[in-house]
Tab-separated table of C-alpha atoms and ligand atoms in Angstrom:
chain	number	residue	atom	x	y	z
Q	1	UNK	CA	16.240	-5.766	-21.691
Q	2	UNK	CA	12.857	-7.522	-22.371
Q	3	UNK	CA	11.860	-9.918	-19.397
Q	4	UNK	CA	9.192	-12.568	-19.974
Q	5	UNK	CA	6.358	-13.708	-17.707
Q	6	UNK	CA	6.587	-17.124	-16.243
Q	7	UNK	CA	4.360	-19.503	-14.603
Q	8	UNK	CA	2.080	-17.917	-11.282
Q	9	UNK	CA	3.332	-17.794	-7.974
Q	10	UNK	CA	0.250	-17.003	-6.190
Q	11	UNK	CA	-3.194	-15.236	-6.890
Q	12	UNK	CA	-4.223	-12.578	-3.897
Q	13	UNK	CA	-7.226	-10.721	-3.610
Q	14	UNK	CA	-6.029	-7.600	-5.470
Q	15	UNK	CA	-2.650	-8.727	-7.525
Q	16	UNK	CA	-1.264	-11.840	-9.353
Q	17	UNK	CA	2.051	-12.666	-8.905
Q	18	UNK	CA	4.431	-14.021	-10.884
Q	19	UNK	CA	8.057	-15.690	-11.883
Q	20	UNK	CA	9.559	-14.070	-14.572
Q	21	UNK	CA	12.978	-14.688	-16.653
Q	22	UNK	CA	14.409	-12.335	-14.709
Q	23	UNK	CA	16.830	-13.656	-11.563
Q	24	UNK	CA	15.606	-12.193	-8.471
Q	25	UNK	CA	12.530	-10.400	-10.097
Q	26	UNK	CA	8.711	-11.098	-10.135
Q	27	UNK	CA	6.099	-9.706	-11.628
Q	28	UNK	CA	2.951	-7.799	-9.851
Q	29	UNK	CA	-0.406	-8.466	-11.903
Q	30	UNK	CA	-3.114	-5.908	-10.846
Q	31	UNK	CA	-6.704	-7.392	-10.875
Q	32	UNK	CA	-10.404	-5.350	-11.087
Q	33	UNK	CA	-10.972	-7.223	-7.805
Q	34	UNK	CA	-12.016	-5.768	-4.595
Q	35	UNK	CA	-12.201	-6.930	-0.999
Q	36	UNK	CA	-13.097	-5.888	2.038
Q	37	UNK	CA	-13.183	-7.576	5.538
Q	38	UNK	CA	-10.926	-10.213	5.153
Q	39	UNK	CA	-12.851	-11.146	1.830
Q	40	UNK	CA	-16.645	-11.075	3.274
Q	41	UNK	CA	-17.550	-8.569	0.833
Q	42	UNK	CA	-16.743	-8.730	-2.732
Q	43	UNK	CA	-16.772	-7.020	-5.807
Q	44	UNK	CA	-15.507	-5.261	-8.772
Q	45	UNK	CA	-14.399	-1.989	-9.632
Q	46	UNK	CA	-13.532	-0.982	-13.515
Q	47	UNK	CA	-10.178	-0.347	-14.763
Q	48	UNK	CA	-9.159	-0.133	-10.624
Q	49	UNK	CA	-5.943	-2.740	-11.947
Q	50	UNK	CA	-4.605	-0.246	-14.560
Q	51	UNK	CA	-5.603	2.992	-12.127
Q	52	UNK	CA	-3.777	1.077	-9.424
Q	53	UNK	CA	-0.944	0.052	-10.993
Q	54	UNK	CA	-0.146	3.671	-12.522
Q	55	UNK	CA	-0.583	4.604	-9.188
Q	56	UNK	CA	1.663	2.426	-7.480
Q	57	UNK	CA	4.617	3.143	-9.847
Q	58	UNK	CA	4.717	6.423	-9.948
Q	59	UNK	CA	4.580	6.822	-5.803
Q	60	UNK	CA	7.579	3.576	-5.789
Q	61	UNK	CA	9.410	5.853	-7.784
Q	62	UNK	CA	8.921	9.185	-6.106
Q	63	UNK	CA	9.769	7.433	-2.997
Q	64	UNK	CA	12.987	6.367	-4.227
Q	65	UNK	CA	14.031	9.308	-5.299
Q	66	UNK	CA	13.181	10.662	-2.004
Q	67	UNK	CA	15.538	8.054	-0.343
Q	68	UNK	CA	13.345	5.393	0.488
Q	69	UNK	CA	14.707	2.042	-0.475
Q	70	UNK	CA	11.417	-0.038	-2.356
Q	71	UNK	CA	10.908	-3.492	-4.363
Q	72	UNK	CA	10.127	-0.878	-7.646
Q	73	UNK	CA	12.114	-2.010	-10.969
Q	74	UNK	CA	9.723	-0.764	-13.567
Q	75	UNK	CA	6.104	-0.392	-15.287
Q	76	UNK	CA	5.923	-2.937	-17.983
Q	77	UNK	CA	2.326	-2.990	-19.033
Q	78	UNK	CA	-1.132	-1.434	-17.809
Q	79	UNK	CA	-1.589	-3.480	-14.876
Q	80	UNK	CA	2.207	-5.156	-14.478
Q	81	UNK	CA	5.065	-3.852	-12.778
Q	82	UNK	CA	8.275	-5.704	-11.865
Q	83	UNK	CA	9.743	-6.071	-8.629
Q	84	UNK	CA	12.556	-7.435	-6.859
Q	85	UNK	CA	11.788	-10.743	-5.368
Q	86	UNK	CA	11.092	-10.071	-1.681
Q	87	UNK	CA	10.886	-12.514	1.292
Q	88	UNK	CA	7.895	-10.825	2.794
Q	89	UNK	CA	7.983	-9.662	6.859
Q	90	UNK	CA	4.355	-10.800	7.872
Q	91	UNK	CA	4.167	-7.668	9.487
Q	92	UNK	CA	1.273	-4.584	8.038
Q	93	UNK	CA	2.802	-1.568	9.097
Q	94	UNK	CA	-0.413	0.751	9.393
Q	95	UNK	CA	0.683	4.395	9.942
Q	96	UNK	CA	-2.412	7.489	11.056
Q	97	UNK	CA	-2.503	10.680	10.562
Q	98	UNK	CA	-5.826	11.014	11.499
Q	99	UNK	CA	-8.273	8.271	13.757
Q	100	UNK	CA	-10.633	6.522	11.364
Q	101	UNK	CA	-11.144	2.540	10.674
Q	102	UNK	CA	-10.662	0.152	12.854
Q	103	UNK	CA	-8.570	2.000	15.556
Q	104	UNK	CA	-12.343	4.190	16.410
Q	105	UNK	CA	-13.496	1.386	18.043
Q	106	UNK	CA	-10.915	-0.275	19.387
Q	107	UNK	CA	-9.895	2.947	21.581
Q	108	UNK	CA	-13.273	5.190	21.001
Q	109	UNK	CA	-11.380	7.995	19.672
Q	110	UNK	CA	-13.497	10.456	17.398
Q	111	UNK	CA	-13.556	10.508	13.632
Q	112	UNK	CA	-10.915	12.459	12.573
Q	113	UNK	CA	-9.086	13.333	15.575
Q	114	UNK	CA	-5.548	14.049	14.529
Q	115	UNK	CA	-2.539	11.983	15.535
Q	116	UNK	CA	0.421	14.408	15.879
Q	117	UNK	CA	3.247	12.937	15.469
Q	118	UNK	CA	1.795	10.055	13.679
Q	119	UNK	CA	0.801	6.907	15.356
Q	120	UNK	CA	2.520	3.908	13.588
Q	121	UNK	CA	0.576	0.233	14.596
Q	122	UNK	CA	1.346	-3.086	13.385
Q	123	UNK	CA	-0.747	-5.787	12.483
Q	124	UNK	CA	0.260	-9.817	11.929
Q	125	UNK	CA	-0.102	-10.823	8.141
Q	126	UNK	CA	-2.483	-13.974	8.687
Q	127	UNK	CA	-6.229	-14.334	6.445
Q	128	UNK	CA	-7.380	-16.971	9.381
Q	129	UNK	CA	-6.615	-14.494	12.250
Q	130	UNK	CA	-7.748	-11.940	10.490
Q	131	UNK	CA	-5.027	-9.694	11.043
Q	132	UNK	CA	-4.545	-8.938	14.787
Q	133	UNK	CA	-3.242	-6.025	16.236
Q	134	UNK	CA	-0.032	-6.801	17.828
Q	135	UNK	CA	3.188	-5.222	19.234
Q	136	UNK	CA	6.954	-4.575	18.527
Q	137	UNK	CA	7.497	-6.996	21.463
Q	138	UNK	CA	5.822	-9.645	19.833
Q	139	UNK	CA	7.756	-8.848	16.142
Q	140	UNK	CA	10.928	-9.229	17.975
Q	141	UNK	CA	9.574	-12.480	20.149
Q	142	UNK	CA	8.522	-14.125	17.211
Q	143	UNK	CA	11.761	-13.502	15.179
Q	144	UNK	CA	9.340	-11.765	12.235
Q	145	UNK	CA	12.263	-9.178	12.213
Q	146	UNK	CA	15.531	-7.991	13.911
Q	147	UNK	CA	15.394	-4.866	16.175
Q	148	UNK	CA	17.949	-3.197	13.677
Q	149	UNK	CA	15.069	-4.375	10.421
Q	150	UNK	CA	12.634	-3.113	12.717
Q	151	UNK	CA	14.052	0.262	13.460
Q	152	UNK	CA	14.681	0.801	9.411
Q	153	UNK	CA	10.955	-0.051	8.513
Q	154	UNK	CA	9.731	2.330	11.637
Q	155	UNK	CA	11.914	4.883	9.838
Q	156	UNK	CA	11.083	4.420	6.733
Q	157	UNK	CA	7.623	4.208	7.002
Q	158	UNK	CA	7.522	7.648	8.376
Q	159	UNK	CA	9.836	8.854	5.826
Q	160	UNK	CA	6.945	7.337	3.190
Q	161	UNK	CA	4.269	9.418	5.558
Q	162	UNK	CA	6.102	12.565	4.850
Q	163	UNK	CA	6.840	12.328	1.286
Q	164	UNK	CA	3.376	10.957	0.487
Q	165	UNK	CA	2.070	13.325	2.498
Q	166	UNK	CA	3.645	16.021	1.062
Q	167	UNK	CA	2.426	14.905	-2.617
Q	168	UNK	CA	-1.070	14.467	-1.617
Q	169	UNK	CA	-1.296	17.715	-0.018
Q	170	UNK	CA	0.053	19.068	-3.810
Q	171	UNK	CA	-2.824	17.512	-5.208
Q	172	UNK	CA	-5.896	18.346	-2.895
Q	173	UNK	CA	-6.009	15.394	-0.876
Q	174	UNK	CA	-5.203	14.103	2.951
Q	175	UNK	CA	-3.437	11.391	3.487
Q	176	UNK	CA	-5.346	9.924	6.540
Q	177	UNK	CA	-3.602	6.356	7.357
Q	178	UNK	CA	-1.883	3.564	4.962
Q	179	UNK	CA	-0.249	0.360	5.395
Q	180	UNK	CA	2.751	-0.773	4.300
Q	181	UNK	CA	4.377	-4.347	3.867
Q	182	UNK	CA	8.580	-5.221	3.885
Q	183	UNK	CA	10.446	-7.815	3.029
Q	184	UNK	CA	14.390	-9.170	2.380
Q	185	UNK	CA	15.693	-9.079	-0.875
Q	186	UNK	CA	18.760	-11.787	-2.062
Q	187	UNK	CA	21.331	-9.545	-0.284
Q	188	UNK	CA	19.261	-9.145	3.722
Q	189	UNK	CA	18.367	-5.401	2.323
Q	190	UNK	CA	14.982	-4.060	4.152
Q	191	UNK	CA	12.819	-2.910	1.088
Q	192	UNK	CA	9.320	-1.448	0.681
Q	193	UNK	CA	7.288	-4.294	-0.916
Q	194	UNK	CA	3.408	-4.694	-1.708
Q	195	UNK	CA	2.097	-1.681	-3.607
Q	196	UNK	CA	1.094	2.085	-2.749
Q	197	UNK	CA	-2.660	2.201	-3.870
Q	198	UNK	CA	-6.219	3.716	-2.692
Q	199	UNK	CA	-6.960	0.491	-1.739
Q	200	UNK	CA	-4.595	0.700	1.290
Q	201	UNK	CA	-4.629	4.094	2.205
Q	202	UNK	CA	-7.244	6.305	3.168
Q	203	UNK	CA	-7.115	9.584	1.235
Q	204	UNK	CA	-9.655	12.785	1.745
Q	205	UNK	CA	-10.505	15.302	-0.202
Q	206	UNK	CA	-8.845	18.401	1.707
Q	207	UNK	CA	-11.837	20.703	0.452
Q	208	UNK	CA	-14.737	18.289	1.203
Q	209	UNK	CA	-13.584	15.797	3.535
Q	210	UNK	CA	-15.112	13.337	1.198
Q	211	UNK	CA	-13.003	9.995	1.321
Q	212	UNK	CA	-11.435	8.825	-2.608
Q	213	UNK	CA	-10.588	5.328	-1.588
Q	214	UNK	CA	-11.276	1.449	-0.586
Q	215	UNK	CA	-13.722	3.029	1.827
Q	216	UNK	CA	-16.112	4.201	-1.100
Q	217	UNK	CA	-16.349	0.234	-1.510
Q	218	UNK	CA	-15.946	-1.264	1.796
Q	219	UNK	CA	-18.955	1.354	3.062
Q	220	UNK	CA	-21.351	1.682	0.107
Q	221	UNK	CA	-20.706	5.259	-0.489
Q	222	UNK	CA	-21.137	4.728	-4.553
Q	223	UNK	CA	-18.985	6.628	-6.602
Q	224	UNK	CA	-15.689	4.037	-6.112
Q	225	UNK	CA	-14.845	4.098	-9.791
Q	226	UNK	CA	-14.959	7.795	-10.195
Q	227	UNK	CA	-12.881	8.136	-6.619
Q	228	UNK	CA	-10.227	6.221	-8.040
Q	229	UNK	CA	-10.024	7.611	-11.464
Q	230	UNK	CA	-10.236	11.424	-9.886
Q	231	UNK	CA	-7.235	10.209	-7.895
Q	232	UNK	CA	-5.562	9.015	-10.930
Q	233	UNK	CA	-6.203	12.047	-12.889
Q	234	UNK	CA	-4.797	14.236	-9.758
Q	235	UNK	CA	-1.510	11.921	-9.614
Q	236	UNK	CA	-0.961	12.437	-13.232
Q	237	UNK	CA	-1.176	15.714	-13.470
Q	238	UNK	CA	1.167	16.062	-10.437
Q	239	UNK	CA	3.376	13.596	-11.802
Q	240	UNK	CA	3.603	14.970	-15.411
Q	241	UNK	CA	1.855	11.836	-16.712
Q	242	UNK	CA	5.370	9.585	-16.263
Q	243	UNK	CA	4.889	6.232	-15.354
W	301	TMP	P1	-7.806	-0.051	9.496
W	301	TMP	O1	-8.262	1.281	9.993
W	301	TMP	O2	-8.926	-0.892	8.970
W	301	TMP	O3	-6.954	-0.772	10.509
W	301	TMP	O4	-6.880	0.221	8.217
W	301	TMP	C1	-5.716	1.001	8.311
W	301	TMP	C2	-5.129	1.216	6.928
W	301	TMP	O5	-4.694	-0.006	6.388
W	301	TMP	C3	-6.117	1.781	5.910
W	301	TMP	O6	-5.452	2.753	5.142
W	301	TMP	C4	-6.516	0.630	5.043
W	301	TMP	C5	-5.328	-0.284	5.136
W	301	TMP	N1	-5.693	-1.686	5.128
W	301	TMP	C6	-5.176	-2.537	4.156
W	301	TMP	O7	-4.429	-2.110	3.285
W	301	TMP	N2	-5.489	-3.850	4.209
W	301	TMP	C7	-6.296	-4.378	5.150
W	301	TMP	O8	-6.536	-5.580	5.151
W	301	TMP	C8	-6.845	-3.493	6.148
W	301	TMP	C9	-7.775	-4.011	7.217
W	301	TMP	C10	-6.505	-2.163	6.087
């Protein structure tokens, strides 16, 4: 079934959304655009849309296979994909493997110390507040989810650690820390929205310790295309090239 693109919903700093023909369906644009702090810093980075996208699909779909419910439907060009329409929890659901980011200063922990089990944090979805820290107490207060929705997205954001973990590890790489976002679909189902991407997880090379994502950009490093496209080319060969 073909499904045709609409009029936009809303442009964000990495994706395009929008309506499609489709009940209960949008569509997920992937931009060249980068960010960093809350949109101080700006920039470009080739192709990162298309890598991204590939990306993102093929992790939706390994995590559904492994059980995890997500907003995934299917690839439909380079840098679309469609997705169930979501109400979205303004919730980030950050999970660590490792201390790096934003959590070194805030508790002076040491680069790299390793959190084990994994420390899961949550941060409030607002551009104006910059995205505070904040607790399951105030999730709860603040009605941004039910303690049942709440206990499925702690689960299932560790059950995305492991699996992605797991894949990463395949392909030389650490998975250091990500963040998730979840919303409702038409029926009250808790899905994994948002997308799965090096520009919301830190990954490290497991031989070099060198990181291959959004920190390339947000610190200068150089080499942010090439990081990308190396993690790209590792995915696909893991993945057998299926999108
Ligand atoms: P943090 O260490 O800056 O708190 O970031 C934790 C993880 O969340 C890291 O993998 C990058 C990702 N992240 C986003 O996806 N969006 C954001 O706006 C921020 C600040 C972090």
């Amino acid at each position: 079934m073909t499904v045709n693109r609409g009029s936009q919903i809303r442009e964000g700093k990495a994706k395009i959304l929008y309506q499609t023909d489709r009940p209960g369906t949008i569509i997920q644009y992937f931009k060249d655009d980068a960010t960093a702090f809350n949109a101080l810093k700006k920039g470009q980075i080739k192709d990162k849309g298309i890598l991204n996208n590939a990306i993102s699909c093929w992790m939706f779909k390994h995590l559904e296979k492994s059980g995890v419910k997500t907003h995934f439907l299917e690839r439909l060009s380079d840098r679309e994909m469609l997705v169930k329409k979501l109400e979205i929890i303004p919730v980030e659901v950050v999970i660590r493997n490792r201390a790096t980011g934003s959590i070194l200063k805030r508790l002076g922990l040491a680069k790299g110390r390793p959190f084990q089990p994994p420390l899961i944090e949550y941060f409030y979805k607002s551009d104006e507040l910059s995205d505070p820290l904040i607790g399951e107490t105030h999730i709860a207060y603040f009605k941004w989810a039910t303690d049942e929705q709440l206990a499925f997205v702690r689960a299932q954001a560790f059950k995305v650690n492991d699996c992605l973990c797991r894949v990463c590890d395949e392909v030389g790489l650490e998975l250091i820390d990500f963040k998730l976002e979840f919303g409702l679909d038409e029926k009250d189902e808790v899905l994994l929205g948002d997308e799965f991407t090096p520009d919301g997880c830190r990954l490290w090379d497991k031989k070099t310790g060198e990181p291959m994502d959004k920190d390339r950009f947000r610190q200068d490093l150089g080499g942010v295309e090439e990081a990308y496209r190396e993690v790209y080319r590792r995915l696909e060969s893991f993945f057998g090239q299926k999108t």
